[in-house]
Tab-separated table of C-alpha atoms in Angstrom:
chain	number	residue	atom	x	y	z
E	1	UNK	CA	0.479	14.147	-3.137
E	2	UNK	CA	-1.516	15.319	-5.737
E	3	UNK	CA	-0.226	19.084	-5.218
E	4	UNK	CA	3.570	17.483	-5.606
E	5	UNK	CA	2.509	16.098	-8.923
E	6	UNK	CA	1.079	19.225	-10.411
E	7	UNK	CA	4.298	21.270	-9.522
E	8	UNK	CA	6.522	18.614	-10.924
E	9	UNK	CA	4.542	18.746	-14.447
E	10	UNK	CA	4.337	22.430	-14.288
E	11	UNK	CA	8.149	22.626	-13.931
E	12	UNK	CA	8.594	19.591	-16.506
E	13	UNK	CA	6.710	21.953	-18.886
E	14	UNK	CA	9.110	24.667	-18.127
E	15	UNK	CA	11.941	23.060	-18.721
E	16	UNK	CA	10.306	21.998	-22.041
E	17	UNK	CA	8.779	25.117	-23.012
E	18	UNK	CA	12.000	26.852	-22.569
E	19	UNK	CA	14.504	24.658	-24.031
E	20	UNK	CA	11.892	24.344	-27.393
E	21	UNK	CA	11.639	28.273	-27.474
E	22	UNK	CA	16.060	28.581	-27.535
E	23	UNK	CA	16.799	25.615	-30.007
E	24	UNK	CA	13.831	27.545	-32.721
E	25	UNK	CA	15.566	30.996	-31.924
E	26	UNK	CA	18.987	29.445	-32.277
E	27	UNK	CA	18.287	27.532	-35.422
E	28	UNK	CA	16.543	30.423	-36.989
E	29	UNK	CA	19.722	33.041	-35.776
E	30	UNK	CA	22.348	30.732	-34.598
E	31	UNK	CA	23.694	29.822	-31.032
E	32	UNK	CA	25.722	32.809	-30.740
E	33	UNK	CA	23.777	35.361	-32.413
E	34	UNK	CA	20.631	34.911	-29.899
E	35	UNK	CA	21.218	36.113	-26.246
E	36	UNK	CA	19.815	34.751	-22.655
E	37	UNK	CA	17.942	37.357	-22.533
E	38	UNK	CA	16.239	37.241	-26.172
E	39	UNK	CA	14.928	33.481	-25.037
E	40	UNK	CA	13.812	34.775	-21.989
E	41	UNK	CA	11.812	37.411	-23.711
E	42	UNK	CA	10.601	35.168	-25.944
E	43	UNK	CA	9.473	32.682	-23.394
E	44	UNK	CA	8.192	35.979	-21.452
E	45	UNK	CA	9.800	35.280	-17.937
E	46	UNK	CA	12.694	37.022	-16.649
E	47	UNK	CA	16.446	36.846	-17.035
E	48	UNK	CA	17.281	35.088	-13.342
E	49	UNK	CA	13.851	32.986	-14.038
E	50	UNK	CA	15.794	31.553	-17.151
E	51	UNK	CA	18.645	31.225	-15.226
E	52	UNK	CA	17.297	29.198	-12.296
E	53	UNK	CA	16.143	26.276	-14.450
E	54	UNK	CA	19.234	26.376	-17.128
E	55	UNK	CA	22.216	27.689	-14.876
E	56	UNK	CA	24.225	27.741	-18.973
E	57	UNK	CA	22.860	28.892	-22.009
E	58	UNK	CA	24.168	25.690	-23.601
E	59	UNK	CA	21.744	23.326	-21.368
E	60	UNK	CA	18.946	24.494	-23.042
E	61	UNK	CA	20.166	22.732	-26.024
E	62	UNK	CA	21.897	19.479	-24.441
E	63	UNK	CA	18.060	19.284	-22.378
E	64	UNK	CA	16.445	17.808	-25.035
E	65	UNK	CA	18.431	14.332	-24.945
E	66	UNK	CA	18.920	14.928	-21.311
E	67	UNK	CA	16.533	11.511	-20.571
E	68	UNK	CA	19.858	9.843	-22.275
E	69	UNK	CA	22.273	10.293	-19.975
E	70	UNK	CA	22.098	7.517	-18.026
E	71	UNK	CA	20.304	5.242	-20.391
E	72	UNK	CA	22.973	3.095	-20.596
E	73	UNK	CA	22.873	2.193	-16.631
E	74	UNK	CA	19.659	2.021	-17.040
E	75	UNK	CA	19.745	-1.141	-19.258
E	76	UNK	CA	22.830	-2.778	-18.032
E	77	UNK	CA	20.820	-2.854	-14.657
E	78	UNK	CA	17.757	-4.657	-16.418
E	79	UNK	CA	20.465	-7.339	-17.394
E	80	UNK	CA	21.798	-9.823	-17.421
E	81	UNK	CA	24.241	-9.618	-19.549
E	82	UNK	CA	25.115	-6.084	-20.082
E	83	UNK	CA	27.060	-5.757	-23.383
E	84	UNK	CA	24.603	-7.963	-25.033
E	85	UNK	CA	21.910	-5.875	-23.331
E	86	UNK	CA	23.362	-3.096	-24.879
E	87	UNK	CA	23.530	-4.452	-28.231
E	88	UNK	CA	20.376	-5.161	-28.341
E	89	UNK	CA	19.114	-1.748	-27.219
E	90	UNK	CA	21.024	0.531	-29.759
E	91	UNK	CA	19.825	-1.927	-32.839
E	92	UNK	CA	16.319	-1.402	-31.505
E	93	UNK	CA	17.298	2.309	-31.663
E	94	UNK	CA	18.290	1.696	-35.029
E	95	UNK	CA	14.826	0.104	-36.251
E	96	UNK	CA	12.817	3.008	-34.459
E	97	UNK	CA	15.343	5.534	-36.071
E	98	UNK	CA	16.098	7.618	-32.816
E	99	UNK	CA	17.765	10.352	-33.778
E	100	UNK	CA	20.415	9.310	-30.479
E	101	UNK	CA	21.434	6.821	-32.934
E	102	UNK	CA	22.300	9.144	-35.449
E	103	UNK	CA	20.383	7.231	-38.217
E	104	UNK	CA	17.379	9.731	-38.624
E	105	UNK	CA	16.797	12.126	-41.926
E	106	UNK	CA	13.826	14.265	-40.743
E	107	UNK	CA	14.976	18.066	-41.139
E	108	UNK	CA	14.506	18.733	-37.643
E	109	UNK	CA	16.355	16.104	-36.576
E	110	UNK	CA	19.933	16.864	-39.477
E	111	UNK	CA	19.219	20.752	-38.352
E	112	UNK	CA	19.443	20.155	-34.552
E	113	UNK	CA	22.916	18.002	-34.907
E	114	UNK	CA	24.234	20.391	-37.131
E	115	UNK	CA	24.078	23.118	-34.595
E	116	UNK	CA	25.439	20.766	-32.058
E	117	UNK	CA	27.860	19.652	-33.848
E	118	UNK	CA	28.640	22.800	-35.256
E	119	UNK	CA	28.696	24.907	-32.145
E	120	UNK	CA	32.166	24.644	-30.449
E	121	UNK	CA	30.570	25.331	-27.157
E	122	UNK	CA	28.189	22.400	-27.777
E	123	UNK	CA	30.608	20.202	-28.350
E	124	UNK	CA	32.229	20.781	-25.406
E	125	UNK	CA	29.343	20.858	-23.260
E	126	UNK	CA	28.013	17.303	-25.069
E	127	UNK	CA	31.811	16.095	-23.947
E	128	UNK	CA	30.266	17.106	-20.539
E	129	UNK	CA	27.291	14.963	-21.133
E	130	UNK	CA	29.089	12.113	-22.277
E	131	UNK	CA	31.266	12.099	-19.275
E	132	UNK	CA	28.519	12.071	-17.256
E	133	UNK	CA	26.815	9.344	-18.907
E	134	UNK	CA	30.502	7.154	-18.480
E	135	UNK	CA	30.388	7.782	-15.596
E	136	UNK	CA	27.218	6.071	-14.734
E	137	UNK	CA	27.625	3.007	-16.296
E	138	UNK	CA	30.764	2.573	-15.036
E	139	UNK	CA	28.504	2.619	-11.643
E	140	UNK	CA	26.169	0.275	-13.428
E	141	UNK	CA	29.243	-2.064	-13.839
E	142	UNK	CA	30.570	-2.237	-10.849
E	143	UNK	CA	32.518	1.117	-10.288
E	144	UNK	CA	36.252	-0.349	-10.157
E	145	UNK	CA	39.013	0.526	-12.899
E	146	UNK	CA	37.870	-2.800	-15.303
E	147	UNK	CA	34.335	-1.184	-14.759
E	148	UNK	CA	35.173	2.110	-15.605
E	149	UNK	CA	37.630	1.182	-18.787
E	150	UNK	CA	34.971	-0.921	-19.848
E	151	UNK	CA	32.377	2.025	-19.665
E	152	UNK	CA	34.849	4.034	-22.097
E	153	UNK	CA	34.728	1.653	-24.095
E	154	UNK	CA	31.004	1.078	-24.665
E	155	UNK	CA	30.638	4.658	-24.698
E	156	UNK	CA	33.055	5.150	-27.223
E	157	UNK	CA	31.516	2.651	-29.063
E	158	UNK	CA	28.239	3.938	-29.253
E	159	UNK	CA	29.443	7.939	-30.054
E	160	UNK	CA	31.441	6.498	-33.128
E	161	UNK	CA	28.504	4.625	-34.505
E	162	UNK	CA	25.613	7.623	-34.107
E	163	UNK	CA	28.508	10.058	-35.739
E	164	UNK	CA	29.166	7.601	-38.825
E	165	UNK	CA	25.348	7.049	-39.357
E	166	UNK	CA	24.958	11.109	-39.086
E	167	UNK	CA	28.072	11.716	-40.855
E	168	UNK	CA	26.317	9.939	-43.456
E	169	UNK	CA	22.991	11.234	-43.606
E	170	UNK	CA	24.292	14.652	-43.316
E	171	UNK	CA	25.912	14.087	-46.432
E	172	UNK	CA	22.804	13.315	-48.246
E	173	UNK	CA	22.094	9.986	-48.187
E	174	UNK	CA	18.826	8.250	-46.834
E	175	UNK	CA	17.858	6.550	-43.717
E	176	UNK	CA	16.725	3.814	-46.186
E	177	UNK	CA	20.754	3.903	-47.991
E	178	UNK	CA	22.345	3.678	-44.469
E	179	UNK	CA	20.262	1.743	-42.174
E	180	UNK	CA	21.726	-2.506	-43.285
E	181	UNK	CA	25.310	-0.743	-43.323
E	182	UNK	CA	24.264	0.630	-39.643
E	183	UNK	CA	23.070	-2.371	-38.650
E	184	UNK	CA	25.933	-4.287	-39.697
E	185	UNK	CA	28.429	-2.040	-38.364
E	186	UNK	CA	26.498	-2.126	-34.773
E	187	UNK	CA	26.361	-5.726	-35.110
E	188	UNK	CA	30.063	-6.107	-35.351
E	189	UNK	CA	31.289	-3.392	-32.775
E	190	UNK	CA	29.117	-4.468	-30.044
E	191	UNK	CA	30.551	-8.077	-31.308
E	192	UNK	CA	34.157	-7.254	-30.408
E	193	UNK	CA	33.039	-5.584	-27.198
E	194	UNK	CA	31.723	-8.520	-26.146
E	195	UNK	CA	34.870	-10.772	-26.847
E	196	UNK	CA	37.322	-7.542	-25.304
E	197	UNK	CA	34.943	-7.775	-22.613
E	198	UNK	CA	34.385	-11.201	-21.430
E	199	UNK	CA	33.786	-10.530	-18.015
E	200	UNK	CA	30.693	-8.553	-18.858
E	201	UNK	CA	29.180	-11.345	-20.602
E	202	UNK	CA	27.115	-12.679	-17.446
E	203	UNK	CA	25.260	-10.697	-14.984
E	204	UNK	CA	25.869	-7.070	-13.581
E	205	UNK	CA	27.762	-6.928	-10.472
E	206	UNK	CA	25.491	-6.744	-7.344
């Protein structure tokens, strides 16, 4: 059991080590100016080593929010009432400043989005993600058409907010300028989701 443990941490670490070791290279170079085979080298492992833990050069980027992807099923299943559940979730974002939120000014943070954001291929591949995420909560809801339109919406939801708070913060101001105007504006769109979405106002589906 033990054994199990230690290989799953090792690999864990990988997955870490490597995705830490592309984002500096590609921040320092940009995405398409740094090869596979430059982040393998710099990792020191092989080519098909790379390969056989990020099968695309652009999961090494989208791995470090990969933990998000099904957040949101996550806490509609804790319940019960999943909009609300949600709401209350993404504000608590908000006060911690996770960067998923978009409301975050540490340099790391503004450099990372702005190579997502500004990386075609990202985008596309974070479309993936999103998808993906959709997807799940929809399952989380219920998995029938109101289930998955409502997903859509929630998920749309949450994208616009995190892009208006970085949008924001990108453009110089502080977390300190934006957070009561984030607040509010999380406040109200989770407020309208909840009277579009009356049916989600009770308990999750069993």
């Amino acid at each position: 059991m033990s054994e199990v443990g230690l290989r799953e941490r090792k690999k864990r670490r990988m997955y870490q080590t490597l995705s830490d070791t592309a984002i500096r290279l590609f921040l320092e170079k940009g995405f398409d100016a740094v090869s596979v085979a430059e982040v393998a080298a710099a990792a020191e492992i092989s080519k098909p080593t790379l390969f056989r833990y990020f099968p695309a050069k652009e999961d090494l980027v989208l791995y470090r929010f990969a933990d998000h992807e099904d957040e949101a099923a996550r806490v509609v299943r804790e319940g019960p009432a999943p909009v609300a559940a949600l709401r209350r979730h993404f504000l608590d974002g908000l006060e911690r400043c996770d960067p998923v939120t978009g409301l975050n000014d540490h340099p790391e943070v503004l450099a990372f989005h702005s190579l997502l954001y500004g990386t075609p291929s990202l985008v596309a591949r974070a479309y993936t993600f999103q998808q993906r995420s959709e997807a799940a909560l929809a399952e989380a809801l219920g998995g029938d058409l109101d289930a998955r339109l409502a997903a859509g919406q929630i998920v749309a939801v949450q994208r616009i907010l995190a892009n208006e708070n970085w949008r924001r913060i990108a453009g110089g101001e502080s977390v300190a300028e934006v957070k009561a105007d984030a607040v509010a504006a999380a406040e109200r769109a989770f407020g309208l989701l909840e009277a579009g979405l009356p049916h989600l106002s009770g308990s999750v589906p069993e």
